Short mmCIF file of C-alpha atoms in Angstrom, two decimals:
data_model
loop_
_atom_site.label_atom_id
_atom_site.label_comp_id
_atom_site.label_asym_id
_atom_site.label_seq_id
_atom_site.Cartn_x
_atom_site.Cartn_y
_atom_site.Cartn_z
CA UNK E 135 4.90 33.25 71.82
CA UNK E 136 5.40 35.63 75.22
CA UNK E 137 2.79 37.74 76.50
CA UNK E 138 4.92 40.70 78.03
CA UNK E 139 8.13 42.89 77.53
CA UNK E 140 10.34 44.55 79.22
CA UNK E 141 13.66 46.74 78.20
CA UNK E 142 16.81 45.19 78.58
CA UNK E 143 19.80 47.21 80.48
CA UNK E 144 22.28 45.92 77.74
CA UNK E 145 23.00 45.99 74.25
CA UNK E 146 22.48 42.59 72.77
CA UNK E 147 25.53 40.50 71.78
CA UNK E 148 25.20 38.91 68.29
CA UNK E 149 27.09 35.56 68.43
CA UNK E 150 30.61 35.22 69.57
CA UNK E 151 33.16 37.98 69.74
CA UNK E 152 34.58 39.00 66.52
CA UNK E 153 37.98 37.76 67.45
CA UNK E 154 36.82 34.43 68.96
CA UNK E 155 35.72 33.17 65.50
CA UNK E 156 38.00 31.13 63.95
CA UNK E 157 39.60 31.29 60.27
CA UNK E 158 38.04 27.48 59.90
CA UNK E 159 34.48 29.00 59.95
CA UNK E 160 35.28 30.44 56.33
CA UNK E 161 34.86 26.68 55.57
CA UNK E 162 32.12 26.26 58.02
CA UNK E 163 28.38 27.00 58.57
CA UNK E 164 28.40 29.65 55.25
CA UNK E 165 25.05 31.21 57.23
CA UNK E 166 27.37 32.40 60.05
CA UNK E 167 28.92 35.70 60.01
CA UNK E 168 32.37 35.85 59.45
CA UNK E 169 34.34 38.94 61.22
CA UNK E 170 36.90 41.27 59.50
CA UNK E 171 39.65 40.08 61.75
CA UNK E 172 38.82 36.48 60.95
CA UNK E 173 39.42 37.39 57.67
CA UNK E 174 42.76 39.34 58.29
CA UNK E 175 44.00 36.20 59.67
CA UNK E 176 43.85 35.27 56.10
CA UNK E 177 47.04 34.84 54.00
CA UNK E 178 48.13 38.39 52.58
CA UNK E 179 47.60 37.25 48.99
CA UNK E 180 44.00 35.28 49.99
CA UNK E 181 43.21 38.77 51.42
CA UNK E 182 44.15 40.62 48.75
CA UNK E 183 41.54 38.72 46.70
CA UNK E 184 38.75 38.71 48.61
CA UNK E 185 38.83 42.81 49.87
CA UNK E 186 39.94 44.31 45.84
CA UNK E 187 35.70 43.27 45.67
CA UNK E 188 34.97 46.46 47.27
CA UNK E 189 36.70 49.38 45.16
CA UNK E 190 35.17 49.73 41.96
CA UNK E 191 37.19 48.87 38.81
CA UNK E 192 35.93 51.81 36.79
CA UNK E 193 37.16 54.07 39.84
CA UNK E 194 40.75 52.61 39.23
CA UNK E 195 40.54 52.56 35.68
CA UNK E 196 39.80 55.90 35.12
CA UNK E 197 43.25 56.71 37.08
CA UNK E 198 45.03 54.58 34.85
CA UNK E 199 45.27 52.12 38.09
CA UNK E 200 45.20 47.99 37.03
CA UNK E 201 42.37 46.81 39.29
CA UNK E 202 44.27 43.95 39.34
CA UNK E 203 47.69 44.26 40.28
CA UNK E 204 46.83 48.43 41.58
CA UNK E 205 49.31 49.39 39.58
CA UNK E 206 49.42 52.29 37.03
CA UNK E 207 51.40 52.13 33.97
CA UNK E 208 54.33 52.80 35.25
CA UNK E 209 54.59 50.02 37.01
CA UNK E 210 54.14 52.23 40.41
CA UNK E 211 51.91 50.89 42.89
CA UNK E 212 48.81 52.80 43.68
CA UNK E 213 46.50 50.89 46.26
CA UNK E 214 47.04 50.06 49.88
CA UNK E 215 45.44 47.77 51.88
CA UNK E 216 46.08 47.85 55.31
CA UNK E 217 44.59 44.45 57.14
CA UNK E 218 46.93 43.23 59.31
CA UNK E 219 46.74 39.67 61.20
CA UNK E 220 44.80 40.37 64.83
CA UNK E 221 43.20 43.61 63.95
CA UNK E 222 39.25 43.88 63.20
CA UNK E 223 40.36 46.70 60.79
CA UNK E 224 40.57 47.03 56.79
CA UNK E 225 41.71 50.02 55.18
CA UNK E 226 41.97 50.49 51.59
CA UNK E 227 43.09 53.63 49.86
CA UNK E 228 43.87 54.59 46.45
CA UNK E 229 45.58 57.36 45.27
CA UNK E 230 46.78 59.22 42.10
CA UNK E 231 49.39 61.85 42.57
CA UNK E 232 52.90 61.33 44.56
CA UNK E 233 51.30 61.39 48.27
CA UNK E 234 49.45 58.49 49.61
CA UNK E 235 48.01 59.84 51.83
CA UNK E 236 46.09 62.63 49.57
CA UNK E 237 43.65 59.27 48.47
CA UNK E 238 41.18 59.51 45.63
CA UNK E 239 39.36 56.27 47.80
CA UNK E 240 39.99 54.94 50.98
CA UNK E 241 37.30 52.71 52.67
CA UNK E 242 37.58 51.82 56.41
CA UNK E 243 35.54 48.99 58.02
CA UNK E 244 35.66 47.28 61.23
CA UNK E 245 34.30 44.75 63.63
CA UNK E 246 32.02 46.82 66.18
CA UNK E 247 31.61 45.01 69.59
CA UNK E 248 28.22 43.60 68.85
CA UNK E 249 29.78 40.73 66.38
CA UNK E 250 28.46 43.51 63.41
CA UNK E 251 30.39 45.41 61.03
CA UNK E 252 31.01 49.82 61.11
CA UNK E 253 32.26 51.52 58.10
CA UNK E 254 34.26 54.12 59.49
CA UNK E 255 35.48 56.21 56.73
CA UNK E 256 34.61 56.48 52.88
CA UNK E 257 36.22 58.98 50.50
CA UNK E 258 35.38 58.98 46.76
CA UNK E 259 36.89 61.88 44.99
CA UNK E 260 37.55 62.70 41.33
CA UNK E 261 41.56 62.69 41.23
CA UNK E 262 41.56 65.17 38.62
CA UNK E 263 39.52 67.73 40.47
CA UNK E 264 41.17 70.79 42.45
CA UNK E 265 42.56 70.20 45.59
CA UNK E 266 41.00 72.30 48.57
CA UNK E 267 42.97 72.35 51.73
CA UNK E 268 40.12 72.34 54.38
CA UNK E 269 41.97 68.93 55.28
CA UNK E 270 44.85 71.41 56.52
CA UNK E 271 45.82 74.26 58.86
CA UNK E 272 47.83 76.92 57.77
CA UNK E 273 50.22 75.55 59.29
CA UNK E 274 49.97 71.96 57.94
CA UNK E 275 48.43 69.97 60.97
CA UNK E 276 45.90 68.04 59.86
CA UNK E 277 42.10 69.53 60.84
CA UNK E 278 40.49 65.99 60.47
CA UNK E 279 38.41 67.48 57.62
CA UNK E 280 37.40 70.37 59.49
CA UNK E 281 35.72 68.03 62.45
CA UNK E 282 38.70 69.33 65.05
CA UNK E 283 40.42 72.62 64.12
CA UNK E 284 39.07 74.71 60.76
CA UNK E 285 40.85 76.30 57.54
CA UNK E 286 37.97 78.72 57.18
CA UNK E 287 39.20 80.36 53.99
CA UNK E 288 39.88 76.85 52.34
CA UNK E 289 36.00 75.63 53.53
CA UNK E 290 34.66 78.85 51.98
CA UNK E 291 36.57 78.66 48.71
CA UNK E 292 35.64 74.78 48.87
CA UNK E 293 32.01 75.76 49.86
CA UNK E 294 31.66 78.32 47.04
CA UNK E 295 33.10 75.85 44.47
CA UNK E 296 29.81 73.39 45.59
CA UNK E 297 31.58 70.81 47.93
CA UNK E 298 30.52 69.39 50.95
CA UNK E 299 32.04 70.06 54.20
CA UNK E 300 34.66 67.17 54.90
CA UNK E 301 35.54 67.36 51.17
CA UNK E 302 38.94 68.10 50.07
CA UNK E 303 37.65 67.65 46.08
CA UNK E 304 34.70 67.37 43.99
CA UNK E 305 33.25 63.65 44.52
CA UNK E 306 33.73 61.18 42.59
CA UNK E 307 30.06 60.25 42.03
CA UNK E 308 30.98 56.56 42.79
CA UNK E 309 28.89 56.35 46.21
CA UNK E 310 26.21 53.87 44.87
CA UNK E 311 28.59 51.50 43.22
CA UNK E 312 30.79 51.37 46.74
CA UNK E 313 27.62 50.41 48.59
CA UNK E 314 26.46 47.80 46.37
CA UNK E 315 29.77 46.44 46.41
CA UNK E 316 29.77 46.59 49.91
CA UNK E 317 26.37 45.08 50.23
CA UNK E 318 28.04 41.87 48.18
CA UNK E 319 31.07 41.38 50.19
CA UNK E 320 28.96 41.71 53.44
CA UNK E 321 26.71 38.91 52.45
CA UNK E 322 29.30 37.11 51.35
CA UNK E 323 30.40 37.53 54.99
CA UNK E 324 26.91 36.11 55.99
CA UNK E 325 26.07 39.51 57.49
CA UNK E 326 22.83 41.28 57.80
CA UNK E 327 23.25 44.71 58.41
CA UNK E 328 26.18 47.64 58.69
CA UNK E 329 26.58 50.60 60.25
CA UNK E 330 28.11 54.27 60.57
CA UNK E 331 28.33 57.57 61.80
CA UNK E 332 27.68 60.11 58.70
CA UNK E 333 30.43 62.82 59.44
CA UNK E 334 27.86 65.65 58.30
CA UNK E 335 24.45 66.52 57.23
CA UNK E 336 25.49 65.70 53.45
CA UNK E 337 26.69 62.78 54.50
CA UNK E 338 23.83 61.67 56.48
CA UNK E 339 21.14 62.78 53.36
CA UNK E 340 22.94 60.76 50.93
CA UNK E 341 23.06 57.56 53.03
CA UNK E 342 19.32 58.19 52.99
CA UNK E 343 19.55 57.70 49.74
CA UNK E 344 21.34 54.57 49.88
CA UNK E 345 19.10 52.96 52.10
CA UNK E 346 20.12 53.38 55.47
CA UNK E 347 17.96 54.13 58.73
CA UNK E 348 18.50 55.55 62.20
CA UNK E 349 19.60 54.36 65.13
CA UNK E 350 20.14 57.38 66.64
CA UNK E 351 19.50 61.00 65.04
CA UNK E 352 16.31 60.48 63.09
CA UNK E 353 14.31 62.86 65.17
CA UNK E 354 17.42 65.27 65.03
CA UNK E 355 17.28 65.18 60.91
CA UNK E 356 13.45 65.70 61.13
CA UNK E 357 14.13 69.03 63.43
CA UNK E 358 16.70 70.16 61.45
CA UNK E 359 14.32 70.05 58.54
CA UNK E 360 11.73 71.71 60.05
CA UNK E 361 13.79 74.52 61.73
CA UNK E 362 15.21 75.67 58.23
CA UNK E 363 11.26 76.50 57.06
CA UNK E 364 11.20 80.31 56.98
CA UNK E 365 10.72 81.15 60.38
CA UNK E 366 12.28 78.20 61.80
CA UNK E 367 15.06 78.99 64.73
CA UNK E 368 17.98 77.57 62.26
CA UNK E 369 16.27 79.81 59.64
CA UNK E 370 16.43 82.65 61.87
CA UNK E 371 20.32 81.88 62.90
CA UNK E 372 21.01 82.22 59.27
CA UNK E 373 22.25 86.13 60.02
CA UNK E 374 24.93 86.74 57.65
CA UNK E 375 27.37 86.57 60.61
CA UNK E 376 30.04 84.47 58.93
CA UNK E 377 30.46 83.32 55.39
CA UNK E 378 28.20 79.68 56.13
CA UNK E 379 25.50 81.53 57.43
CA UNK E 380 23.72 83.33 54.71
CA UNK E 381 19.92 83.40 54.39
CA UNK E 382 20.05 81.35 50.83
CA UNK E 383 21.30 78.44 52.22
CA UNK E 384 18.21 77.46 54.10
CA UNK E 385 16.90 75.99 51.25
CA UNK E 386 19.56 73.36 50.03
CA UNK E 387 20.94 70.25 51.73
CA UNK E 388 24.58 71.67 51.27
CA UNK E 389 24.05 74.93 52.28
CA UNK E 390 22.56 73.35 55.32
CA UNK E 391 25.39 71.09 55.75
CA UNK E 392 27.77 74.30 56.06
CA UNK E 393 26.18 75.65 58.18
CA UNK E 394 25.67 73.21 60.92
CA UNK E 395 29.27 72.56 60.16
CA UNK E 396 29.84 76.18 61.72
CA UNK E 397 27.96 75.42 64.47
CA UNK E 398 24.55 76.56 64.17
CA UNK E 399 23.00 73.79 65.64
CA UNK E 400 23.39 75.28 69.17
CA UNK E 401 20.82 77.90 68.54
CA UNK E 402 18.45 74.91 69.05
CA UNK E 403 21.00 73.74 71.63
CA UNK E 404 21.59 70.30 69.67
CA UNK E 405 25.05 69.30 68.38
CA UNK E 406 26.09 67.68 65.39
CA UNK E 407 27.02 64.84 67.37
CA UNK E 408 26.28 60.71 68.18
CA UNK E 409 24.13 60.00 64.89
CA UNK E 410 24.51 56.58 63.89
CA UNK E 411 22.96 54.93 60.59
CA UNK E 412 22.26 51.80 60.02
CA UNK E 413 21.62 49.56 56.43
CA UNK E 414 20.01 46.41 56.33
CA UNK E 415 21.09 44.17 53.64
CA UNK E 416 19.47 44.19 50.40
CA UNK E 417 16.12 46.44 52.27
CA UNK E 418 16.32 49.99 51.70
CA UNK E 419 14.71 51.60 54.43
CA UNK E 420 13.31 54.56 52.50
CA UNK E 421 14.23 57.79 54.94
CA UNK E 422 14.11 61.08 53.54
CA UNK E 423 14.25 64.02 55.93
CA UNK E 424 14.83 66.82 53.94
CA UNK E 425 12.02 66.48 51.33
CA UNK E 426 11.38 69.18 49.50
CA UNK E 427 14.86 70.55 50.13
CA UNK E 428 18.04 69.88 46.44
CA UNK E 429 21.63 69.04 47.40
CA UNK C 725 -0.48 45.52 42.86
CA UNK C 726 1.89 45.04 44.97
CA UNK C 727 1.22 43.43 48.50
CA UNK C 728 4.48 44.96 50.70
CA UNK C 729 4.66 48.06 52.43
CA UNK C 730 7.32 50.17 54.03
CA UNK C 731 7.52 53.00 56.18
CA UNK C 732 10.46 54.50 57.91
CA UNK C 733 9.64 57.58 60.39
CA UNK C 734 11.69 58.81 63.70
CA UNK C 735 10.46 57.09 66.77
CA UNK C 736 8.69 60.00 68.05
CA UNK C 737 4.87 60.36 69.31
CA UNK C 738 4.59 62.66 66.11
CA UNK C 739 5.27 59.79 63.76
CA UNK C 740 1.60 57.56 65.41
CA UNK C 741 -1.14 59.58 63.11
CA UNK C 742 1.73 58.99 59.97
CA UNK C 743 1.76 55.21 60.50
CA UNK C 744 -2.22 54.58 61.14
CA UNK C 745 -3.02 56.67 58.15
CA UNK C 746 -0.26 54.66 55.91
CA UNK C 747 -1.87 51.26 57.48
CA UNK C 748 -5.11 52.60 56.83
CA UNK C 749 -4.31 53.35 53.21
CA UNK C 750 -3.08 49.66 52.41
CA UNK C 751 -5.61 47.81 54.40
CA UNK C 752 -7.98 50.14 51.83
CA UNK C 753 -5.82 49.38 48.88
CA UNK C 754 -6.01 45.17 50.11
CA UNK C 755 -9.68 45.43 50.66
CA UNK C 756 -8.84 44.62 54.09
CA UNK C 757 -11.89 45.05 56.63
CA UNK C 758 -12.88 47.48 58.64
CA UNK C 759 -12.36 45.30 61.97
CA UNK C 760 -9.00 44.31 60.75
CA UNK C 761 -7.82 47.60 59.92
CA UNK C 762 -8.73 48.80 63.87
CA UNK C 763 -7.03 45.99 65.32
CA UNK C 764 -3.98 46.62 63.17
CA UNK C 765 -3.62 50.36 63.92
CA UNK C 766 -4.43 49.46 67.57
CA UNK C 767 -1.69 47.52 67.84
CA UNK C 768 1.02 49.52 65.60
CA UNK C 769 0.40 52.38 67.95
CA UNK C 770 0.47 50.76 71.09
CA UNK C 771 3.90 48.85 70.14
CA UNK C 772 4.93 51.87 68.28
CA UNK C 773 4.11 53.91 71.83
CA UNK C 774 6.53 51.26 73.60
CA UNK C 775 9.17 51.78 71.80
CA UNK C 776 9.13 55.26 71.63
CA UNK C 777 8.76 55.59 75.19
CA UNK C 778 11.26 52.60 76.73
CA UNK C 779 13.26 51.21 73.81
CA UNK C 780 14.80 54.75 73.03
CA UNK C 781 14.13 56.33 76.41
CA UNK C 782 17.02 58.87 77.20
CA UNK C 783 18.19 58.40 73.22
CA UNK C 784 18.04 60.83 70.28
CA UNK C 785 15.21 58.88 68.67
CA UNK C 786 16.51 56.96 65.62
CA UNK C 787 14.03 55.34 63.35
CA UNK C 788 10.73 52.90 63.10
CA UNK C 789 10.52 50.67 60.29
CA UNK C 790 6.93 49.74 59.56
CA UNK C 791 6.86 46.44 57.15
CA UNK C 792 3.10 44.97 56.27
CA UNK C 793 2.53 42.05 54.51
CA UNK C 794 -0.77 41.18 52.78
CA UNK C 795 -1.59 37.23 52.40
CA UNK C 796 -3.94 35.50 51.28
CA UNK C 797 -5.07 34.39 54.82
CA UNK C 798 -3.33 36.79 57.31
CA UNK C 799 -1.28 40.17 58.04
CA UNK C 800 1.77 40.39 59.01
CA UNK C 801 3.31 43.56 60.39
CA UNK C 802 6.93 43.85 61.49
CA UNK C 803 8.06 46.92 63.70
CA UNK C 804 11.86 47.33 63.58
CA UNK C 805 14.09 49.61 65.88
CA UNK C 806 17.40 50.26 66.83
CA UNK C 807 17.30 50.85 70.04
CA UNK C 808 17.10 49.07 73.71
CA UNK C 809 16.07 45.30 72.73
CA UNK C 810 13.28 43.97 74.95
CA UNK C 811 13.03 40.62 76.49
CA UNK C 812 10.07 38.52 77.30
CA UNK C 813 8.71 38.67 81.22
CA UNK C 814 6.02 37.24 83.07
CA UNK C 815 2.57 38.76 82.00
CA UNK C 816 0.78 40.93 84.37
CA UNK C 817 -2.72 41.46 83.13
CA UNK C 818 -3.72 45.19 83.97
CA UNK C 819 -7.35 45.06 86.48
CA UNK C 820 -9.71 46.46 84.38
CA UNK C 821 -12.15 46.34 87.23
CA UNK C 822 -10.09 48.62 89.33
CA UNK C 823 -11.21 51.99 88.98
CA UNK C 824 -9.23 54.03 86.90
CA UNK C 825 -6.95 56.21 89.59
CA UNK C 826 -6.08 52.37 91.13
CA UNK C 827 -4.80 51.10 88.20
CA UNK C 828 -1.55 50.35 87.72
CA UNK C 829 0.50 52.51 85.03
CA UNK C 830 1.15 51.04 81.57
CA UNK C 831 0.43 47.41 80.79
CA UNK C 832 -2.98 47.96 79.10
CA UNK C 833 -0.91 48.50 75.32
CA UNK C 834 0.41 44.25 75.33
CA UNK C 835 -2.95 43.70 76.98
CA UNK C 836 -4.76 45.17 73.90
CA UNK C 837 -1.80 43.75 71.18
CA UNK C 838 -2.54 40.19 72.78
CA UNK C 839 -6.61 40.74 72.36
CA UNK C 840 -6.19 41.64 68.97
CA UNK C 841 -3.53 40.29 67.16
CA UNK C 842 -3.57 35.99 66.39
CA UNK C 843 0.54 35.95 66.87
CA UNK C 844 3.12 37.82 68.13
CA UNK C 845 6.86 37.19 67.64
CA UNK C 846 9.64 39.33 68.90
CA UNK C 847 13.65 38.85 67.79
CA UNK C 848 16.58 40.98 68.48
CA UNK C 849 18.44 40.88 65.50
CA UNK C 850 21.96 42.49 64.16
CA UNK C 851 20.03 44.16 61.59
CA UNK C 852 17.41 45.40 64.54
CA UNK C 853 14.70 44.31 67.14
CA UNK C 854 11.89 42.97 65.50
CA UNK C 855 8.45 42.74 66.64
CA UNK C 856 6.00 40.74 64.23
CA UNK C 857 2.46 40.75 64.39
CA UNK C 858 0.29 38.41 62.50
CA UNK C 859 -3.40 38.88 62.01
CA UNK C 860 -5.31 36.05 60.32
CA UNK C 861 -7.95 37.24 57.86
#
């Protein structure tokens, strides 16, 4: 036992460097934490085995994908993995019509520099849903799903058919699944916790919902919350001056969501900007921000 | 009835009454003492008060998690953040004979987590810094 404190300078460093932990630990201590790109170092086909955990079979099988051999019935290959040998990155994608890179799924996780794991990027759609093109200028350069340049008439047809911003299709409804798959494959990894950065205010309810805490934002979410109240400055910034900024969107997560998406957040001069989430495994941490408020 | 509790709140001074009256309400439901229940409050707020003020100094606040445990012979609190891990030092124990304008700033929260609490563990973790508390009963 210590009797004092006193705040380190430095993040702390978890064990050895992801990349300095060697493919022989997957046969070793089983309570160590094995990184992604000790795993990539993995034969392609030993890969293959162990990442297919994380999409979920009914996902695939509803697209008439094998989640076996990610093939539909055609015989035409339908899942990716990207995980090659020396990177600390696994991407996964699925997809149903001719263009692989209009994914139904795609998962990205990586090594972080603390020896822990980030997911990156999750997309769960429903294949069969329409197609909005917020993901797309009108010239066809890519808009990062609105986060870097805008299709503002796609995002308000999308926004009026009920999506979230960053969503090019209805979701897939999947979300809980993914994470508890996730959750398994981590510990099978012999890690503790994960982390990401949720790419809107949707995003960053529904991880709520999944379990995950703050390491930075919490006190952002609680001020958004409380600035959407009638009278509230974001309440007040709701002035009908652009199609995401309409009075009646106060009260819902999504309507929320599209508007801080346009900005709004600088009339309390606060970006949407450096959250980070975190989930310990197998604790839900029980957050919920926006209580009283629907999706 | 079960004997775990969890709270998650922001790391902001705002969260303090939140957590004392969420202690308060399971040292009730444990038929925990009144003594007890002080000494545990004291101490969430004061390590609550750190954190807040040093381990997320110059961050957007992210969360607290408050964890209590209910034995058959102790407490035991955990306090986890996520953000600037601490490290043990050398204790300084604040004068308290030293009239109040000598005194030196901070220092008197450990002092009054030490008097009151039996044990006191800290770990930085990958799933967060953890500061554990027991209090035997």
């Amino acid at each position: 036992m210590f009797r004092n404190l006193k705040v380190k300078t430095e993040p702390p460093q978890h064990g050895p460097l992801p990349g300095s932990i060697p493919v022989q630990q997957l046969v070793g201590d089983a309570s160590l934490p094995v990184s992604v790109q000790t795993v990539n170092s993995l034969p392609e086909n030993s890969k293959l085995r162990l990442y297919r955990t994380l999409i979920p079979v009914d996902l695939l099988a509803g697209a008439g994908i094998n989640p076996r051999t990610w093939k539909d019935g055609e015989g035409v290959t339908r899942v990716a993995m990207d995980a090659a040998e020396g990177s600390g990155k696994l991407r996964l994608y699925a997809w149903a019509g001719e263009d692989p890179n209009d994914p139904f799924f795609e998962l990205e996780l990586s090594d972080n520099r603390f020896n822990g794991i980030d997911l990156n990027f999750l997309v769960l759609n429903d294949p069969a849903a329409e197609k909005f093109g917020i993901d797309k200028d009108e010239n066809g350069a890519l808009t990062h799903f609105g986060t870097v340049y805008r299709n503002l008439g796609e995002e308000e047809r999308a926004m009026k058919a009920g999506l979230a911003p960053g969503q090019t299709r209805r979701g897939a409804g999947s979300s809980s699944e993914v994470f508890a798959r996730l959750e398994a494959f981590l510990t099978t990894m012999a890690h503790q916790a994960y982390y990401l950065e949720p790419v809107s205010y949707v995003s960053a309810w529904v991880f709520e919902r999944r379990g995950f805490a703050y390491v930075t934002g919490h006190k952002l979410m609680d001020t958004i919350h409380a600035e959407f109240k009638p009278g509230g400055t974001l309440y007040t910034a709701l002035d009908g001056s652009t199609p995401f900024r309409q009075e009646q969107q106060a009260g819902t997560v999504r309507g929320r969501a599209w508007a801080i998406h346009d900005g709004i957040l600088a009339a309390i001069d606060q970006r949407w900007d450096g959250l980070r989430m975190v989930k310990q495994i197998g604790r839900p941490a029980g957050v919920n921000t926006a209580l009283d408020a629907p999706y | 009835m079960s004997n775990r509790y969890r709270l998650t709140r922001a790391a902001e001074l705002e969260s303090l009454t939140i957590f004392r009256e969420f202690i308060a309400n399971a040292c009730r439901e444990q038929g925990v003492d009144d003594d007890t229940t002080f000494g545990l409050r004291l101490a969430v707020d004061e390590a609550c008060t750190n954190i807040i003020q040093h381990g997320y100094a110059g961050m957007d606040p992210g969360s607290i998690i408050l964890d209590l445990r209910f034995e058959v012979d102790k407490v035991v609190v955990d306090l986890t953040d996520f953000g600037r891990a601490f490290e043990p030092a050398e204790p300084e124990r604040p004068d308290l004979t030293a009239p109040a304008e000598e005194r030196k700033e901070g220092g008197l929260g450990l002092f009054l987590i030490y008097e009151t609490m039996d044990r006191i563990d800290y770990r930085v973790a990958p799933e967060g810094n953890i500061l554990t508390f027991t209090k035997m009963l």
